[in-house]
Amino acid sequence: MKPLELRFYGETILRKTAEPVAKFDDELRKFAEAMIVTMRDERGIGLAAPQVGESIQVIVALRMEDGDDIEVPAEVLVNPKVVFASKETWSYEEGCLCIPGVSASVIRPREVEVEYQDLEGNVRRVRSDKFFARILLHEIDHLNGVLFIDYLSSAQKSLIKPKLKQISQSLHLF
Ligand code: ZN
């Protein structure tokens, strides 16, 4: 299966709220499979549908902790919603396939519980702490048009501003 084409910072789809999925059919399963292929191809640990040009509520994520091998199985979460987030937070360096070459420390809740549907439409819950929780929060943000750079301080933002400009301007070169 061929990897899907990534979208980059500056494209409006990354700022849109994604539509909930209503049909749990073969088309959805094929799309989720292609998302996993794309994530692995890009050496990513999570991917949200808008990042590959589909404004629908689907994310894929590796269930891993920091330092784990990225060959672990990928999870597919459809229509995911955060139903619990701990008050306790932690900071970690994040990056995004749509914002190449940019990384920064982001503060997020340490523990979350997410309700979602699997590819058959069954409602499920996953409770997770630390690294996997962070991946889920980053990807769910994508479904709401939020990027990790939105959390940065103005000092952090001014540091990455030239790089962001470069990424969004390079879109117009093709
Ligand atoms: Zn991302």
PDB file of N, CA and C in Angstrom, residues 105-174:
ATOM      1  N   SER A 105       9.553  22.085  23.673  1.00  0.00           N
ATOM      2  CA  SER A 105       8.953  21.477  24.853  1.00  0.00           C
ATOM      3  C   SER A 105       7.518  21.948  25.025  1.00  0.00           C
ATOM      4  N   VAL A 106       6.635  20.976  25.270  1.00  0.00           N
ATOM      5  CA  VAL A 106       5.220  21.274  25.447  1.00  0.00           C
ATOM      6  C   VAL A 106       4.754  20.671  26.773  1.00  0.00           C
ATOM      7  N   ILE A 107       3.996  21.443  27.541  1.00  0.00           N
ATOM      8  CA  ILE A 107       3.441  20.948  28.807  1.00  0.00           C
ATOM      9  C   ILE A 107       2.089  20.310  28.519  1.00  0.00           C
ATOM     10  N   ARG A 108       1.908  19.075  28.983  1.00  0.00           N
ATOM     11  CA  ARG A 108       0.620  18.386  28.797  1.00  0.00           C
ATOM     12  C   ARG A 108       0.268  17.601  30.055  1.00  0.00           C
ATOM     13  N   PRO A 109      -1.021  17.227  30.211  1.00  0.00           N
ATOM     14  CA  PRO A 109      -1.398  16.363  31.329  1.00  0.00           C
ATOM     15  C   PRO A 109      -0.616  15.049  31.275  1.00  0.00           C
ATOM     16  N   ARG A 110      -0.325  14.519  32.460  1.00  0.00           N
ATOM     17  CA  ARG A 110       0.453  13.285  32.531  1.00  0.00           C
ATOM     18  C   ARG A 110      -0.401  12.062  32.192  1.00  0.00           C
ATOM     19  N   GLU A 111      -1.665  12.109  32.614  1.00  0.00           N
ATOM     20  CA  GLU A 111      -2.522  10.944  32.432  1.00  0.00           C
ATOM     21  C   GLU A 111      -3.828  11.363  31.752  1.00  0.00           C
ATOM     22  N   VAL A 112      -4.290  10.566  30.821  1.00  0.00           N
ATOM     23  CA  VAL A 112      -5.566  10.857  30.163  1.00  0.00           C
ATOM     24  C   VAL A 112      -6.386   9.587  29.979  1.00  0.00           C
ATOM     25  N   GLU A 113      -7.690   9.793  29.858  1.00  0.00           N
ATOM     26  CA  GLU A 113      -8.556   8.707  29.430  1.00  0.00           C
ATOM     27  C   GLU A 113      -9.276   9.195  28.176  1.00  0.00           C
ATOM     28  N   VAL A 114      -9.264   8.350  27.167  1.00  0.00           N
ATOM     29  CA  VAL A 114      -9.842   8.717  25.873  1.00  0.00           C
ATOM     30  C   VAL A 114     -10.929   7.720  25.503  1.00  0.00           C
ATOM     31  N   GLU A 115     -12.088   8.237  25.130  1.00  0.00           N
ATOM     32  CA  GLU A 115     -13.148   7.379  24.601  1.00  0.00           C
ATOM     33  C   GLU A 115     -13.102   7.485  23.079  1.00  0.00           C
ATOM     34  N   TYR A 116     -13.250   6.358  22.413  1.00  0.00           N
ATOM     35  CA  TYR A 116     -13.152   6.370  20.953  1.00  0.00           C
ATOM     36  C   TYR A 116     -13.938   5.193  20.391  1.00  0.00           C
ATOM     37  N   GLN A 117     -13.986   5.107  19.081  1.00  0.00           N
ATOM     38  CA  GLN A 117     -14.576   3.933  18.444  1.00  0.00           C
ATOM     39  C   GLN A 117     -13.489   3.193  17.674  1.00  0.00           C
ATOM     40  N   ASP A 118     -13.590   1.867  17.669  1.00  0.00           N
ATOM     41  CA  ASP A 118     -12.644   1.104  16.861  1.00  0.00           C
ATOM     42  C   ASP A 118     -13.163   1.045  15.421  1.00  0.00           C
ATOM     43  N   LEU A 119     -12.466   0.315  14.571  1.00  0.00           N
ATOM     44  CA  LEU A 119     -12.815   0.313  13.144  1.00  0.00           C
ATOM     45  C   LEU A 119     -14.143  -0.391  12.848  1.00  0.00           C
ATOM     46  N   GLU A 120     -14.670  -1.102  13.862  1.00  0.00           N
ATOM     47  CA  GLU A 120     -15.989  -1.727  13.711  1.00  0.00           C
ATOM     48  C   GLU A 120     -17.092  -0.834  14.277  1.00  0.00           C
ATOM     49  N   GLY A 121     -16.688   0.271  14.889  1.00  0.00           N
ATOM     50  CA  GLY A 121     -17.688   1.184  15.462  1.00  0.00           C
ATOM     51  C   GLY A 121     -17.960   0.944  16.943  1.00  0.00           C
ATOM     52  N   ASN A 122     -17.290  -0.046  17.554  1.00  0.00           N
ATOM     53  CA  ASN A 122     -17.478  -0.303  18.991  1.00  0.00           C
ATOM     54  C   ASN A 122     -16.858   0.810  19.819  1.00  0.00           C
ATOM     55  N   VAL A 123     -17.595   1.246  20.856  1.00  0.00           N
ATOM     56  CA  VAL A 123     -17.077   2.288  21.738  1.00  0.00           C
ATOM     57  C   VAL A 123     -16.093   1.666  22.725  1.00  0.00           C
ATOM     58  N   ARG A 124     -14.945   2.272  22.837  1.00  0.00           N
ATOM     59  CA  ARG A 124     -13.901   1.765  23.732  1.00  0.00           C
ATOM     60  C   ARG A 124     -13.282   2.923  24.509  1.00  0.00           C
ATOM     61  N   ARG A 125     -12.558   2.538  25.561  1.00  0.00           N
ATOM     62  CA  ARG A 125     -11.824   3.546  26.327  1.00  0.00           C
ATOM     63  C   ARG A 125     -10.395   3.096  26.516  1.00  0.00           C
ATOM     64  N   VAL A 126      -9.493   4.039  26.506  1.00  0.00           N
ATOM     65  CA  VAL A 126      -8.106   3.726  26.833  1.00  0.00           C
ATOM     66  C   VAL A 126      -7.616   4.747  27.851  1.00  0.00           C
ATOM     67  N   ARG A 127      -6.986   4.234  28.919  1.00  0.00           N
ATOM     68  CA  ARG A 127      -6.406   5.120  29.916  1.00  0.00           C
ATOM     69  C   ARG A 127      -4.901   4.997  29.776  1.00  0.00           C
ATOM     70  N   SER A 128      -4.239   6.116  29.783  1.00  0.00           N
ATOM     71  CA  SER A 128      -2.823   6.049  29.507  1.00  0.00           C
ATOM     72  C   SER A 128      -2.075   7.152  30.242  1.00  0.00           C
ATOM     73  N   ASP A 129      -0.836   6.877  30.593  1.00  0.00           N
ATOM     74  CA  ASP A 129      -0.057   7.955  31.193  1.00  0.00           C
ATOM     75  C   ASP A 129       1.221   8.194  30.388  1.00  0.00           C
ATOM     76  N   LYS A 130       1.760   9.331  30.648  1.00  0.00           N
ATOM     77  CA  LYS A 130       3.019   9.783  30.061  1.00  0.00           C
ATOM     78  C   LYS A 130       3.043   9.741  28.541  1.00  0.00           C
ATOM     79  N   PHE A 131       3.952   8.946  27.980  1.00  0.00           N
ATOM     80  CA  PHE A 131       4.288   9.090  26.570  1.00  0.00           C
ATOM     81  C   PHE A 131       3.112   8.822  25.623  1.00  0.00           C
ATOM     82  N   PHE A 132       2.416   7.693  25.827  1.00  0.00           N
ATOM     83  CA  PHE A 132       1.292   7.365  24.945  1.00  0.00           C
ATOM     84  C   PHE A 132       0.180   8.401  25.108  1.00  0.00           C
ATOM     85  N   ALA A 133      -0.028   8.861  26.344  1.00  0.00           N
ATOM     86  CA  ALA A 133      -1.015   9.923  26.591  1.00  0.00           C
ATOM     87  C   ALA A 133      -0.661  11.167  25.778  1.00  0.00           C
ATOM     88  N   ARG A 134       0.602  11.493  25.767  1.00  0.00           N
ATOM     89  CA  ARG A 134       1.074  12.667  25.025  1.00  0.00           C
ATOM     90  C   ARG A 134       0.829  12.511  23.523  1.00  0.00           C
ATOM     91  N   ILE A 135       1.117  11.328  23.000  1.00  0.00           N
ATOM     92  CA  ILE A 135       0.880  11.085  21.565  1.00  0.00           C
ATOM     93  C   ILE A 135      -0.617  11.283  21.267  1.00  0.00           C
ATOM     94  N   LEU A 136      -1.471  10.685  22.098  1.00  0.00           N
ATOM     95  CA  LEU A 136      -2.921  10.798  21.871  1.00  0.00           C
ATOM     96  C   LEU A 136      -3.369  12.263  21.904  1.00  0.00           C
ATOM     97  N   LEU A 137      -2.889  13.015  22.884  1.00  0.00           N
ATOM     98  CA  LEU A 137      -3.300  14.421  23.008  1.00  0.00           C
ATOM     99  C   LEU A 137      -2.838  15.239  21.803  1.00  0.00           C
ATOM    100  N   HIS A 138      -1.614  14.989  21.357  1.00  0.00           N
ATOM    101  CA  HIS A 138      -1.082  15.695  20.183  1.00  0.00           C
ATOM    102  C   HIS A 138      -1.941  15.398  18.949  1.00  0.00           C
ATOM    103  N   GLU A 139      -2.289  14.113  18.764  1.00  0.00           N
ATOM    104  CA  GLU A 139      -3.061  13.736  17.564  1.00  0.00           C
ATOM    105  C   GLU A 139      -4.517  14.219  17.658  1.00  0.00           C
ATOM    106  N   ILE A 140      -5.120  14.132  18.845  1.00  0.00           N
ATOM    107  CA  ILE A 140      -6.501  14.608  19.003  1.00  0.00           C
ATOM    108  C   ILE A 140      -6.552  16.119  18.756  1.00  0.00           C
ATOM    109  N   ASP A 141      -5.530  16.824  19.185  1.00  0.00           N
ATOM    110  CA  ASP A 141      -5.438  18.262  18.886  1.00  0.00           C
ATOM    111  C   ASP A 141      -5.562  18.529  17.381  1.00  0.00           C
ATOM    112  N   HIS A 142      -4.904  17.682  16.586  1.00  0.00           N
ATOM    113  CA  HIS A 142      -4.955  17.858  15.122  1.00  0.00           C
ATOM    114  C   HIS A 142      -6.403  17.834  14.616  1.00  0.00           C
ATOM    115  N   LEU A 143      -7.274  17.050  15.279  1.00  0.00           N
ATOM    116  CA  LEU A 143      -8.673  16.950  14.840  1.00  0.00           C
ATOM    117  C   LEU A 143      -9.450  18.229  15.166  1.00  0.00           C
ATOM    118  N   ASN A 144      -8.870  19.037  16.037  1.00  0.00           N
ATOM    119  CA  ASN A 144      -9.496  20.319  16.388  1.00  0.00           C
ATOM    120  C   ASN A 144      -8.739  21.510  15.800  1.00  0.00           C
ATOM    121  N   GLY A 145      -7.868  21.223  14.854  1.00  0.00           N
ATOM    122  CA  GLY A 145      -7.127  22.314  14.213  1.00  0.00           C
ATOM    123  C   GLY A 145      -6.045  22.929  15.076  1.00  0.00           C
ATOM    124  N   VAL A 146      -5.640  22.190  16.121  1.00  0.00           N
ATOM    125  CA  VAL A 146      -4.620  22.708  17.042  1.00  0.00           C
ATOM    126  C   VAL A 146      -3.275  22.034  16.766  1.00  0.00           C
ATOM    127  N   LEU A 147      -2.223  22.835  16.759  1.00  0.00           N
ATOM    128  CA  LEU A 147      -0.870  22.311  16.550  1.00  0.00           C
ATOM    129  C   LEU A 147      -0.040  22.520  17.816  1.00  0.00           C
ATOM    130  N   PHE A 148       1.000  21.697  17.999  1.00  0.00           N
ATOM    131  CA  PHE A 148       1.767  21.790  19.254  1.00  0.00           C
ATOM    132  C   PHE A 148       2.407  23.158  19.434  1.00  0.00           C
ATOM    133  N   ILE A 149       2.686  23.826  18.341  1.00  0.00           N
ATOM    134  CA  ILE A 149       3.329  25.148  18.442  1.00  0.00           C
ATOM    135  C   ILE A 149       2.389  26.192  19.063  1.00  0.00           C
ATOM    136  N   ASP A 150       1.086  25.893  19.078  1.00  0.00           N
ATOM    137  CA  ASP A 150       0.127  26.836  19.670  1.00  0.00           C
ATOM    138  C   ASP A 150       0.330  26.978  21.187  1.00  0.00           C
ATOM    139  N   TYR A 151       0.960  25.976  21.794  1.00  0.00           N
ATOM    140  CA  TYR A 151       1.157  25.991  23.250  1.00  0.00           C
ATOM    141  C   TYR A 151       2.419  26.740  23.683  1.00  0.00           C
ATOM    142  N   LEU A 152       3.226  27.131  22.732  1.00  0.00           N
ATOM    143  CA  LEU A 152       4.525  27.698  23.094  1.00  0.00           C
ATOM    144  C   LEU A 152       4.412  29.121  23.632  1.00  0.00           C
ATOM    145  N   SER A 153       5.380  29.487  24.435  1.00  0.00           N
ATOM    146  CA  SER A 153       5.441  30.861  24.953  1.00  0.00           C
ATOM    147  C   SER A 153       5.810  31.797  23.805  1.00  0.00           C
ATOM    148  N   SER A 154       5.600  33.077  24.011  1.00  0.00           N
ATOM    149  CA  SER A 154       5.925  34.006  22.912  1.00  0.00           C
ATOM    150  C   SER A 154       7.428  33.987  22.623  1.00  0.00           C
ATOM    151  N   ALA A 155       8.244  33.731  23.646  1.00  0.00           N
ATOM    152  CA  ALA A 155       9.699  33.648  23.413  1.00  0.00           C
ATOM    153  C   ALA A 155      10.026  32.431  22.545  1.00  0.00           C
ATOM    154  N   GLN A 156       9.388  31.280  22.860  1.00  0.00           N
ATOM    155  CA  GLN A 156       9.605  30.067  22.067  1.00  0.00           C
ATOM    156  C   GLN A 156       9.109  30.277  20.635  1.00  0.00           C
ATOM    157  N   LYS A 157       7.949  30.958  20.523  1.00  0.00           N
ATOM    158  CA  LYS A 157       7.356  31.179  19.195  1.00  0.00           C
ATOM    159  C   LYS A 157       8.254  32.050  18.318  1.00  0.00           C
ATOM    160  N   SER A 158       8.853  33.081  18.909  1.00  0.00           N
ATOM    161  CA  SER A 158       9.672  33.962  18.084  1.00  0.00           C
ATOM    162  C   SER A 158      10.926  33.224  17.591  1.00  0.00           C
ATOM    163  N   LEU A 159      11.378  32.240  18.376  1.00  0.00           N
ATOM    164  CA  LEU A 159      12.544  31.443  17.953  1.00  0.00           C
ATOM    165  C   LEU A 159      12.260  30.605  16.703  1.00  0.00           C
ATOM    166  N   ILE A 160      11.046  30.062  16.618  1.00  0.00           N
ATOM    167  CA  ILE A 160      10.748  29.157  15.497  1.00  0.00           C
ATOM    168  C   ILE A 160      10.080  29.877  14.327  1.00  0.00           C
ATOM    169  N   LYS A 161       9.780  31.150  14.508  1.00  0.00           N
ATOM    170  CA  LYS A 161       9.048  31.909  13.481  1.00  0.00           C
ATOM    171  C   LYS A 161       9.685  31.855  12.080  1.00  0.00           C
ATOM    172  N   PRO A 162      11.004  32.055  11.976  1.00  0.00           N
ATOM    173  CA  PRO A 162      11.611  32.000  10.632  1.00  0.00           C
ATOM    174  C   PRO A 162      11.423  30.642   9.971  1.00  0.00           C
ATOM    175  N   LYS A 163      11.544  29.575  10.770  1.00  0.00           N
ATOM    176  CA  LYS A 163      11.401  28.215  10.241  1.00  0.00           C
ATOM    177  C   LYS A 163       9.958  27.978   9.755  1.00  0.00           C
ATOM    178  N   LEU A 164       8.988  28.469  10.538  1.00  0.00           N
ATOM    179  CA  LEU A 164       7.578  28.311  10.147  1.00  0.00           C
ATOM    180  C   LEU A 164       7.296  29.033   8.838  1.00  0.00           C
ATOM    181  N   LYS A 165       7.874  30.218   8.724  1.00  0.00           N
ATOM    182  CA  LYS A 165       7.682  31.012   7.518  1.00  0.00           C
ATOM    183  C   LYS A 165       8.248  30.266   6.304  1.00  0.00           C
ATOM    184  N   GLN A 166       9.411  29.671   6.530  1.00  0.00           N
ATOM    185  CA  GLN A 166      10.074  28.907   5.479  1.00  0.00           C
ATOM    186  C   GLN A 166       9.213  27.728   5.028  1.00  0.00           C
ATOM    187  N   ILE A 167       8.607  27.021   5.994  1.00  0.00           N
ATOM    188  CA  ILE A 167       7.781  25.854   5.648  1.00  0.00           C
ATOM    189  C   ILE A 167       6.545  26.307   4.862  1.00  0.00           C
ATOM    190  N   SER A 168       5.858  27.343   5.351  1.00  0.00           N
ATOM    191  CA  SER A 168       4.615  27.747   4.674  1.00  0.00           C
ATOM    192  C   SER A 168       4.921  28.373   3.306  1.00  0.00           C
ATOM    193  N   GLN A 169       6.082  29.037   3.178  1.00  0.00           N
ATOM    194  CA  GLN A 169       6.411  29.631   1.878  1.00  0.00           C
ATOM    195  C   GLN A 169       6.822  28.584   0.858  1.00  0.00           C
ATOM    196  N   SER A 170       7.451  27.503   1.327  1.00  0.00           N
ATOM    197  CA  SER A 170       7.915  26.479   0.390  1.00  0.00           C
ATOM    198  C   SER A 170       6.736  25.784  -0.283  1.00  0.00           C
ATOM    199  N   LEU A 171       5.531  25.891   0.315  1.00  0.00           N
ATOM    200  CA  LEU A 171       4.331  25.293  -0.283  1.00  0.00           C
ATOM    201  C   LEU A 171       4.030  25.902  -1.645  1.00  0.00           C
ATOM    202  N   HIS A 172       4.390  27.162  -1.773  1.00  0.00           N
ATOM    203  CA  HIS A 172       4.020  27.870  -3.006  1.00  0.00           C
ATOM    204  C   HIS A 172       5.044  27.697  -4.108  1.00  0.00           C
ATOM    205  N   LEU A 173       6.105  26.953  -3.825  1.00  0.00           N
ATOM    206  CA  LEU A 173       7.145  26.759  -4.841  1.00  0.00           C
ATOM    207  C   LEU A 173       6.781  25.662  -5.829  1.00  0.00           C
ATOM    208  N   PHE A 174       5.799  24.815  -5.442  1.00  0.00           N
ATOM    209  CA  PHE A 174       5.472  23.671  -6.324  1.00  0.00           C
ATOM    210  C   PHE A 174       4.452  24.042  -7.387  1.00  0.00           C
TER     211      PHE A 174
END
